[in-house]
CSV table of C-alpha atoms and ligand atoms in Angstrom, one decimal:
chain,number,residue,atom,x,y,z
A,1,MET,CA,-72.0,-50.6,-48.0
A,2,THR,CA,-71.2,-51.7,-44.5
A,3,PRO,CA,-73.4,-51.2,-41.2
A,4,PRO,CA,-71.6,-49.1,-38.9
A,5,GLN,CA,-70.7,-50.6,-35.4
A,6,GLU,CA,-72.8,-49.4,-32.5
A,7,GLY,CA,-70.9,-48.6,-29.5
A,8,VAL,CA,-67.0,-48.2,-30.6
A,9,ALA,CA,-65.8,-44.5,-30.4
A,10,MET,CA,-64.6,-43.1,-33.2
A,11,ASP,CA,-61.8,-41.7,-33.7
A,12,GLY,CA,-60.2,-40.7,-37.4
A,13,GLU,CA,-56.9,-40.6,-36.9
A,14,ALA,CA,-56.5,-44.2,-35.4
A,15,LEU,CA,-58.9,-45.4,-38.8
A,16,ILE,CA,-56.6,-43.4,-41.3
A,17,ALA,CA,-53.9,-45.0,-39.8
A,18,ALA,CA,-54.7,-48.7,-40.2
A,19,LEU,CA,-56.0,-47.5,-44.0
A,20,PRO,CA,-54.0,-48.3,-47.1
A,21,GLN,CA,-52.6,-45.3,-48.4
A,22,VAL,CA,-54.2,-43.6,-51.0
A,23,ARG,CA,-53.4,-41.3,-53.8
A,24,GLY,CA,-56.5,-39.1,-53.1
A,25,LYS,CA,-57.4,-37.2,-49.7
A,26,LEU,CA,-57.9,-39.1,-46.8
A,27,GLN,CA,-59.1,-37.2,-43.6
A,28,PRO,CA,-60.0,-37.3,-40.0
A,29,MET,CA,-63.5,-36.2,-38.4
A,30,VAL,CA,-65.2,-34.2,-40.9
A,31,PRO,CA,-68.5,-33.1,-40.2
A,32,LEU,CA,-70.9,-34.0,-43.0
A,33,ALA,CA,-73.4,-31.3,-42.6
A,34,PRO,CA,-72.6,-28.8,-44.8
A,35,TYR,CA,-72.3,-32.3,-48.0
A,36,THR,CA,-75.9,-32.8,-47.2
A,37,TRP,CA,-78.8,-31.1,-48.0
A,38,LEU,CA,-80.4,-30.8,-44.7
A,39,ARG,CA,-77.8,-29.6,-43.4
A,40,VAL,CA,-77.3,-31.8,-40.7
A,41,GLY,CA,-76.2,-34.7,-39.0
A,42,GLY,CA,-72.1,-35.7,-37.1
A,43,PRO,CA,-69.0,-36.2,-38.5
A,44,ALA,CA,-67.6,-38.9,-41.4
A,45,GLU,CA,-64.9,-40.9,-38.7
A,46,VAL,CA,-62.8,-40.9,-41.9
A,47,LEU,CA,-64.0,-38.9,-45.0
A,48,PHE,CA,-62.3,-40.7,-48.1
A,49,SER,CA,-61.9,-38.8,-51.7
A,50,PRO,CA,-60.6,-41.3,-53.9
A,51,ALA,CA,-58.5,-39.7,-57.0
A,52,ASP,CA,-59.8,-42.0,-59.4
A,53,ALA,CA,-62.4,-45.4,-59.5
A,54,GLN,CA,-58.0,-47.1,-59.5
A,55,ASP,CA,-57.2,-45.7,-56.1
A,56,LEU,CA,-60.8,-46.6,-54.8
A,57,ALA,CA,-60.7,-49.6,-55.9
A,58,ALA,CA,-57.4,-50.4,-54.2
A,59,PHE,CA,-58.2,-49.3,-51.6
A,60,LEU,CA,-61.5,-50.9,-51.0
A,61,ARG,CA,-59.4,-54.6,-52.2
A,62,GLU,CA,-56.6,-53.4,-48.8
A,63,THR,CA,-59.6,-52.3,-46.5
A,64,PRO,CA,-60.2,-55.0,-43.4
A,65,GLY,CA,-63.5,-56.2,-44.5
A,66,HIS,CA,-64.7,-55.5,-41.1
A,67,ILE,CA,-64.0,-51.8,-41.6
A,68,PRO,CA,-67.8,-49.8,-42.4
A,69,VAL,CA,-67.9,-48.1,-46.0
A,70,THR,CA,-70.5,-45.8,-47.0
A,71,ALA,CA,-71.1,-44.0,-50.2
A,72,VAL,CA,-72.3,-40.1,-50.5
A,73,GLY,CA,-73.4,-38.2,-53.3
A,74,VAL,CA,-74.3,-34.6,-52.7
A,75,GLY,CA,-77.1,-36.0,-49.7
A,76,SER,CA,-79.7,-34.5,-51.2
A,77,ASN,CA,-81.5,-37.4,-50.1
A,78,LEU,CA,-80.3,-38.5,-47.0
A,79,ILE,CA,-80.6,-37.6,-43.5
A,80,VAL,CA,-76.7,-37.9,-41.5
A,81,ARG,CA,-77.9,-38.9,-38.0
A,82,ASP,CA,-75.8,-37.0,-35.4
A,83,GLY,CA,-73.9,-39.2,-34.0
A,84,GLY,CA,-72.3,-39.3,-37.4
A,85,VAL,CA,-71.1,-41.9,-39.4
A,86,PRO,CA,-68.6,-44.8,-37.9
A,87,GLY,CA,-65.6,-45.9,-40.8
A,88,VAL,CA,-64.7,-44.7,-44.1
A,89,VAL,CA,-66.9,-42.2,-46.2
A,90,VAL,CA,-66.6,-42.4,-49.8
A,91,ARG,CA,-67.3,-39.1,-51.6
A,92,LEU,CA,-66.6,-38.9,-55.1
A,93,GLY,CA,-64.9,-35.5,-56.3
A,94,ARG,CA,-62.9,-34.1,-58.8
A,95,GLY,CA,-61.6,-37.2,-61.1
A,96,PHE,CA,-65.2,-38.8,-61.2
A,97,ASN,CA,-67.4,-35.3,-62.6
A,98,GLN,CA,-66.4,-35.2,-66.5
A,99,ILE,CA,-69.3,-35.3,-68.9
A,100,GLU,CA,-68.8,-36.5,-72.7
A,101,THR,CA,-71.4,-36.5,-75.5
A,102,ASP,CA,-70.8,-39.0,-78.4
A,103,GLY,CA,-74.1,-38.7,-80.9
A,104,ARG,CA,-77.2,-40.2,-79.0
A,105,VAL,CA,-74.6,-41.3,-75.9
A,106,ILE,CA,-73.5,-40.0,-72.7
A,107,ARG,CA,-70.9,-41.1,-70.7
A,108,ALA,CA,-70.8,-39.3,-67.1
A,109,GLY,CA,-68.5,-39.5,-63.7
A,110,ALA,CA,-70.5,-40.8,-61.1
A,111,ALA,CA,-69.9,-37.4,-59.6
A,112,ALA,CA,-71.3,-35.1,-62.4
A,113,LEU,CA,-74.5,-33.1,-61.1
A,114,ASP,CA,-77.4,-34.5,-62.9
A,115,ALA,CA,-78.3,-31.0,-63.6
A,116,ARG,CA,-75.0,-30.5,-65.3
A,117,VAL,CA,-75.9,-33.9,-67.5
A,118,ALA,CA,-78.9,-32.7,-69.0
A,119,LEU,CA,-77.2,-29.8,-69.6
A,120,ALA,CA,-75.3,-31.2,-71.6
A,121,ALA,CA,-77.2,-33.6,-73.2
A,122,ALA,CA,-79.1,-30.6,-74.4
A,123,ASP,CA,-76.3,-28.9,-75.6
A,124,ALA,CA,-76.0,-32.0,-77.4
A,125,GLY,CA,-79.2,-32.4,-79.1
A,126,ILE,CA,-79.7,-35.8,-76.8
A,127,ALA,CA,-83.4,-35.5,-76.3
A,128,GLY,CA,-84.8,-37.7,-73.1
A,129,LEU,CA,-83.1,-36.4,-69.9
A,130,GLU,CA,-84.6,-33.4,-69.5
A,131,PHE,CA,-86.0,-34.8,-66.4
A,132,LEU,CA,-82.7,-34.8,-64.4
A,133,ARG,CA,-82.7,-30.9,-64.8
A,134,GLY,CA,-84.5,-31.0,-62.0
A,135,VAL,CA,-83.4,-33.4,-59.2
A,136,PRO,CA,-80.6,-32.1,-57.4
A,137,GLY,CA,-77.9,-35.4,-57.1
A,138,ALA,CA,-75.3,-36.5,-58.9
A,139,ILE,CA,-75.3,-39.3,-60.8
A,140,GLY,CA,-73.9,-42.0,-58.6
A,141,GLY,CA,-76.8,-41.4,-56.5
A,142,ALA,CA,-79.3,-41.6,-59.5
A,143,LEU,CA,-78.3,-44.9,-60.1
A,144,ARG,CA,-78.8,-46.2,-56.8
A,145,MET,CA,-81.8,-44.9,-56.1
A,146,ASN,CA,-83.2,-44.8,-60.1
A,147,ALA,CA,-84.3,-41.2,-60.0
A,148,GLY,CA,-86.5,-40.1,-61.8
A,149,ALA,CA,-89.3,-37.2,-61.9
A,150,TYR,CA,-92.3,-36.6,-64.6
A,151,GLY,CA,-92.7,-40.3,-65.7
A,152,ARG,CA,-89.2,-40.5,-66.9
A,153,TYR,CA,-86.6,-42.7,-64.7
A,154,MET,CA,-82.7,-43.6,-64.8
A,155,ALA,CA,-84.1,-47.3,-66.1
A,156,ASP,CA,-85.2,-45.2,-69.5
A,157,ILE,CA,-81.9,-44.0,-70.2
A,158,PHE,CA,-79.8,-46.3,-69.0
A,159,VAL,CA,-76.9,-48.3,-71.1
A,160,GLU,CA,-74.2,-49.0,-68.6
A,161,ALA,CA,-72.2,-47.9,-65.3
A,162,GLN,CA,-68.9,-48.9,-64.0
A,163,GLY,CA,-69.2,-49.4,-60.1
A,164,VAL,CA,-66.3,-50.9,-57.6
A,165,THR,CA,-67.4,-53.3,-55.3
A,166,ARG,CA,-66.5,-53.7,-51.4
A,167,ALA,CA,-63.7,-56.2,-52.9
A,168,GLY,CA,-62.4,-53.6,-54.7
A,169,GLU,CA,-63.3,-55.5,-57.9
A,170,ILE,CA,-64.3,-52.7,-61.1
A,171,VAL,CA,-67.2,-54.3,-62.2
A,172,LEU,CA,-70.0,-53.1,-65.3
A,173,PHE,CA,-73.4,-53.5,-64.7
A,174,THR,CA,-75.9,-54.5,-67.9
A,175,PRO,CA,-79.2,-53.2,-67.6
A,176,ASP,CA,-80.4,-56.6,-66.3
A,177,GLN,CA,-77.7,-56.8,-63.3
A,178,MET,CA,-79.2,-53.3,-62.1
A,179,SER,CA,-82.7,-54.1,-62.2
A,180,PHE,CA,-84.3,-51.1,-61.4
A,181,SER,CA,-87.4,-50.7,-59.5
A,182,TYR,CA,-89.2,-48.1,-58.0
A,183,ARG,CA,-86.5,-45.2,-56.4
A,184,ASP,CA,-84.0,-48.3,-56.2
A,185,SER,CA,-81.8,-50.1,-57.9
A,186,ALA,CA,-80.7,-54.1,-57.6
A,187,PRO,CA,-76.4,-53.3,-56.6
A,188,ARG,CA,-75.4,-53.3,-53.3
A,189,ASP,CA,-72.3,-52.7,-52.0
A,190,VAL,CA,-71.2,-50.9,-55.0
A,191,ILE,CA,-69.9,-47.7,-55.2
A,192,PHE,CA,-70.7,-46.5,-59.0
A,193,THR,CA,-68.1,-44.4,-60.6
A,194,ALA,CA,-69.6,-43.6,-64.0
A,195,ALA,CA,-72.4,-44.5,-66.2
A,196,VAL,CA,-73.3,-44.4,-70.1
A,197,LEU,CA,-76.8,-43.0,-70.6
A,198,LYS,CA,-78.7,-42.9,-73.9
A,199,GLY,CA,-81.5,-40.5,-75.5
A,200,ALA,CA,-82.8,-39.3,-79.1
A,201,PRO,CA,-81.7,-37.0,-81.1
A,202,ASP,CA,-83.7,-33.5,-81.2
A,203,ALA,CA,-83.3,-29.9,-81.5
A,204,SER,CA,-81.3,-28.4,-79.1
A,205,ASP,CA,-83.7,-25.4,-78.1
A,206,LEU,CA,-86.7,-27.7,-78.5
A,207,ILE,CA,-85.0,-30.3,-75.6
A,208,HIS,CA,-84.3,-26.9,-73.4
A,209,ALA,CA,-87.5,-25.3,-73.6
A,210,ARG,CA,-89.1,-28.8,-72.4
A,211,MET,CA,-86.6,-28.4,-69.6
A,212,GLN,CA,-87.2,-25.0,-68.9
A,213,GLU,CA,-91.3,-26.1,-68.5
A,214,LEU,CA,-90.1,-29.1,-66.3
A,215,MET,CA,-88.6,-26.4,-63.8
A,216,ALA,CA,-91.8,-24.1,-64.0
A,217,LYS,CA,-93.4,-27.1,-62.9
A,218,ARG,CA,-91.0,-27.8,-60.4
A,219,GLU,CA,-90.8,-24.6,-58.9
A,220,ALA,CA,-94.9,-24.2,-58.7
A,221,ALA,CA,-95.1,-27.3,-56.8
A,222,GLN,CA,-92.3,-28.3,-54.7
A,223,PRO,CA,-90.1,-26.3,-51.8
A,224,VAL,CA,-87.0,-26.1,-53.9
A,225,LYS,CA,-85.1,-23.3,-51.5
A,226,ASP,CA,-85.7,-25.2,-48.2
A,227,ARG,CA,-83.6,-27.4,-46.6
A,228,THR,CA,-85.1,-30.7,-47.4
A,229,ALA,CA,-84.4,-34.2,-49.1
A,230,GLY,CA,-86.8,-34.1,-51.9
A,231,SER,CA,-90.0,-36.5,-51.1
A,232,THR,CA,-89.9,-38.2,-47.2
A,233,PHE,CA,-91.3,-41.6,-48.0
A,234,ARG,CA,-92.1,-43.6,-50.9
A,235,ASN,CA,-95.5,-43.0,-52.8
A,236,PRO,CA,-97.6,-46.4,-51.2
A,237,ALA,CA,-97.8,-49.0,-53.2
A,238,GLY,CA,-97.0,-50.1,-56.6
A,239,PHE,CA,-93.8,-50.4,-58.2
A,240,SER,CA,-93.1,-52.3,-61.8
A,241,SER,CA,-89.1,-52.6,-63.2
A,242,THR,CA,-89.3,-48.7,-64.4
A,243,GLY,CA,-90.5,-47.9,-60.9
A,244,ALA,CA,-93.0,-45.5,-63.2
A,245,GLU,CA,-96.4,-47.5,-62.0
A,246,GLY,CA,-95.2,-45.6,-58.5
A,247,GLU,CA,-94.7,-42.7,-60.1
A,248,SER,CA,-99.1,-43.0,-61.1
A,249,GLN,CA,-100.5,-44.8,-58.4
A,250,GLU,CA,-103.7,-43.2,-57.0
A,251,LEU,CA,-102.1,-43.4,-53.2
A,252,LYS,CA,-100.2,-40.1,-52.9
A,253,ALA,CA,-97.9,-40.1,-49.7
A,254,TRP,CA,-98.4,-36.0,-49.5
A,255,LYS,CA,-102.0,-36.8,-49.9
A,256,VAL,CA,-102.0,-39.6,-47.0
A,257,ILE,CA,-99.9,-37.3,-45.1
A,258,GLU,CA,-101.9,-34.0,-45.8
A,259,GLU,CA,-105.0,-36.2,-44.5
A,260,ALA,CA,-103.4,-37.1,-41.4
A,261,GLY,CA,-103.5,-33.8,-40.6
A,262,CYS,CA,-99.3,-33.3,-40.6
A,263,ARG,CA,-99.2,-30.4,-42.7
A,264,GLY,CA,-96.9,-28.2,-40.9
A,265,LEU,CA,-96.8,-30.8,-38.2
A,266,ARG,CA,-93.3,-29.4,-36.1
A,267,LEU,CA,-91.0,-30.8,-33.7
A,268,GLY,CA,-87.9,-28.7,-33.0
A,269,GLY,CA,-86.2,-27.1,-35.8
A,270,ALA,CA,-87.9,-30.0,-38.2
A,271,VAL,CA,-91.4,-29.4,-39.9
A,272,MET,CA,-93.3,-30.9,-43.0
A,273,ASN,CA,-93.4,-28.1,-45.4
A,274,GLU,CA,-96.5,-26.0,-45.9
A,275,LYS,CA,-96.2,-26.0,-49.6
A,276,HIS,CA,-95.9,-29.8,-49.8
A,277,THR,CA,-96.3,-32.1,-47.2
A,278,ASN,CA,-93.9,-34.9,-48.3
A,279,PHE,CA,-90.9,-32.8,-47.7
A,280,LEU,CA,-89.1,-33.1,-44.7
A,281,THR,CA,-87.8,-29.8,-43.6
A,282,ASN,CA,-84.8,-27.9,-41.3
A,283,ALA,CA,-86.7,-24.8,-41.0
A,284,GLY,CA,-83.7,-23.4,-39.0
A,285,GLY,CA,-81.7,-25.3,-35.9
A,286,ALA,CA,-82.9,-29.2,-36.2
A,287,SER,CA,-81.2,-31.9,-35.1
A,288,ALA,CA,-81.0,-35.4,-37.8
A,289,ALA,CA,-83.2,-36.9,-34.7
A,290,ASP,CA,-85.6,-33.8,-34.7
A,291,LEU,CA,-85.6,-34.8,-38.5
A,292,GLU,CA,-86.1,-38.9,-37.8
A,293,ASN,CA,-88.6,-38.4,-35.4
A,294,LEU,CA,-91.0,-36.0,-37.0
A,295,GLY,CA,-91.1,-38.6,-39.5
A,296,GLU,CA,-91.7,-41.4,-37.2
A,297,GLU,CA,-94.4,-39.7,-35.9
A,298,VAL,CA,-95.8,-39.1,-39.3
A,299,ARG,CA,-95.7,-42.6,-40.4
A,300,ARG,CA,-97.3,-43.3,-36.8
A,301,ARG,CA,-100.4,-40.7,-37.2
A,302,VAL,CA,-100.5,-42.1,-41.3
A,303,MET,CA,-100.9,-45.4,-40.2
A,304,ALA,CA,-103.6,-44.5,-37.8
A,305,HIS,CA,-105.8,-42.2,-39.6
A,306,SER,CA,-105.8,-44.8,-43.0
A,307,GLY,CA,-103.8,-47.8,-42.2
A,308,VAL,CA,-101.2,-47.2,-44.4
A,309,ASP,CA,-97.5,-47.6,-44.0
A,310,LEU,CA,-95.7,-45.1,-45.2
A,311,LEU,CA,-92.2,-45.8,-45.9
A,312,TRP,CA,-89.4,-44.0,-45.8
A,313,GLU,CA,-87.8,-42.5,-49.1
A,314,ILE,CA,-84.9,-40.8,-47.5
A,315,GLU,CA,-82.3,-42.5,-46.8
A,316,ARG,CA,-80.7,-42.0,-43.1
A,317,ILE,CA,-77.1,-43.1,-42.1
A,318,GLY,CA,-75.0,-43.1,-39.3
A,319,ARG,CA,-75.9,-43.3,-35.8
A,320,ARG,CA,-78.2,-42.0,-33.7
A,321,GLU,CA,-76.8,-39.4,-30.4
A,322,ASP,CA,-79.8,-40.3,-28.4
B,1,LIG,C1,-85.6,-30.3,-53.4
B,1,LIG,C2,-85.6,-32.2,-54.5
B,1,LIG,C3,-86.0,-32.5,-54.9
B,1,LIG,C4,-85.7,-33.3,-55.4
B,1,LIG,N1,-86.4,-34.3,-56.3
B,1,LIG,C5,-86.3,-35.6,-56.7
B,1,LIG,C6,-86.7,-36.2,-57.7
B,1,LIG,O1,-87.8,-35.1,-58.6
B,1,LIG,N2,-86.5,-37.4,-58.6
B,1,LIG,C7,-86.0,-38.3,-57.6
B,1,LIG,O2,-85.4,-39.2,-57.8
B,1,LIG,N3,-85.3,-37.8,-56.3
B,1,LIG,C8,-85.8,-36.6,-55.8
B,1,LIG,N4,-84.6,-35.8,-55.1
B,1,LIG,C9,-84.2,-36.8,-54.3
B,1,LIG,C10,-82.5,-36.5,-55.0
B,1,LIG,O3,-82.1,-35.5,-55.0
B,1,LIG,C11,-82.8,-38.1,-55.4
B,1,LIG,O4,-82.5,-39.2,-54.9
B,1,LIG,C12,-81.0,-38.2,-55.8
B,1,LIG,O5,-80.9,-38.8,-56.7
B,1,LIG,C13,-80.1,-38.5,-54.9
B,1,LIG,O6,-79.1,-38.1,-55.4
B,1,LIG,P1,-77.4,-37.6,-54.3
B,1,LIG,O7,-76.3,-37.7,-54.8
B,1,LIG,O8,-77.9,-36.7,-53.4
B,1,LIG,O9,-77.2,-38.8,-53.1
B,1,LIG,P2,-77.0,-38.8,-51.5
B,1,LIG,O10,-78.2,-37.9,-51.2
B,1,LIG,O11,-75.8,-38.2,-51.0
B,1,LIG,O12,-77.4,-40.5,-51.7
B,1,LIG,C14,-78.1,-41.0,-51.7
B,1,LIG,C15,-78.0,-42.7,-51.7
B,1,LIG,O13,-77.0,-43.4,-52.8
B,1,LIG,C16,-75.6,-44.0,-52.8
B,1,LIG,N5,-75.0,-43.4,-53.4
B,1,LIG,C17,-74.6,-41.9,-53.2
B,1,LIG,N6,-73.5,-42.1,-54.4
B,1,LIG,C18,-73.1,-43.0,-54.7
B,1,LIG,C19,-72.4,-44.1,-55.6
B,1,LIG,N7,-71.3,-43.0,-56.3
B,1,LIG,N8,-72.4,-45.2,-55.5
B,1,LIG,C20,-73.3,-45.9,-54.9
B,1,LIG,N9,-74.1,-45.1,-54.2
B,1,LIG,C21,-74.2,-43.9,-54.2
B,1,LIG,C22,-75.9,-43.6,-51.0
B,1,LIG,O14,-75.0,-44.3,-50.1
B,1,LIG,C23,-77.2,-43.4,-50.3
B,1,LIG,O15,-78.1,-44.4,-50.0
B,1,LIG,C24,-84.8,-34.9,-54.9
B,1,LIG,C25,-84.0,-34.1,-53.5
B,1,LIG,C26,-84.3,-32.3,-53.4
B,1,LIG,C27,-83.5,-31.8,-52.2
């Protein structure tokens, strides 16, 4: 939410002493690598696991504005840099992972895994959320990123979201306010805490069968068992309000990467995946710097080869160590 301050040494204990009392948990200097798919990066100066939305709101209200606050989900679209993340990292856990269905509507906490939400919708005979089954994030990250797959996006199923602003206000967001675009949504400096989503009625077994098909398609095309953060770069050019255009563009990131000769390109423990060239992979022992530097090298080579300026889809947070 607030950009990290450069050059100030991190001291989690001292920071906790300056923070308000909470009902949840504040922990100093917590390694973040285990909380991410790429398994790299340094610690959070303070990791905050709020008890509920009220706890988060009171905390943000009373936390001085100069202290950086960063939200993380389950780290499936993140590189945490090696120097760690100064300030407070908020990771929602128990208290934010409930899922309820009611007619065609699903209410989910922001820590609920996308896959669990998709399965709950299928069990309840609610169609249209099948695409979420294979997205390995949680609902907060899906709202932030307008997660999508196979032509469907969060924007298509969104009713409203609850979030807490940096000033500690609990706010409801309408579709207009979310202003979804390709792998993005408008609200900044907000931690989403819950979402209301909708689908259409259908037979549960048919929905489950469609999800199985999508999963099989994904497993055939993507290195789902490797340490990656999904697509590294956005597909070049073209967004629409739902993001659909971004997916259907002729110009695919994997293709320009391939054409620039970057399949299998390696730097330290980082490699551009052989199975899917847009998947930056920790092949073992990579640092965050290896991964980020390899990504930048791929951007340079693609620019030199085809003139395409690849933009990162993976979010990078924290400080570099070098
Ligand atoms: C194998 C693999 C396949 C993938 N396939 C897809 C795919 O098909 N489609 C797709 O869209 N993505 C895909 N991804 C990327 C990723 O799963 C999505 O971007 C996902 O929505 C990120 O959710 P997360 O909880 O992991 O968020 P994180 O990676 O932890 O965070 C991502 C961003 O969201 C923000 N954020 C997280 N939680 C909150 C919150 N509660 N409030 C506010 N901001 C928050 C973070 O600050 C950060 O900016 C894939 C990733 C992997 C590893």
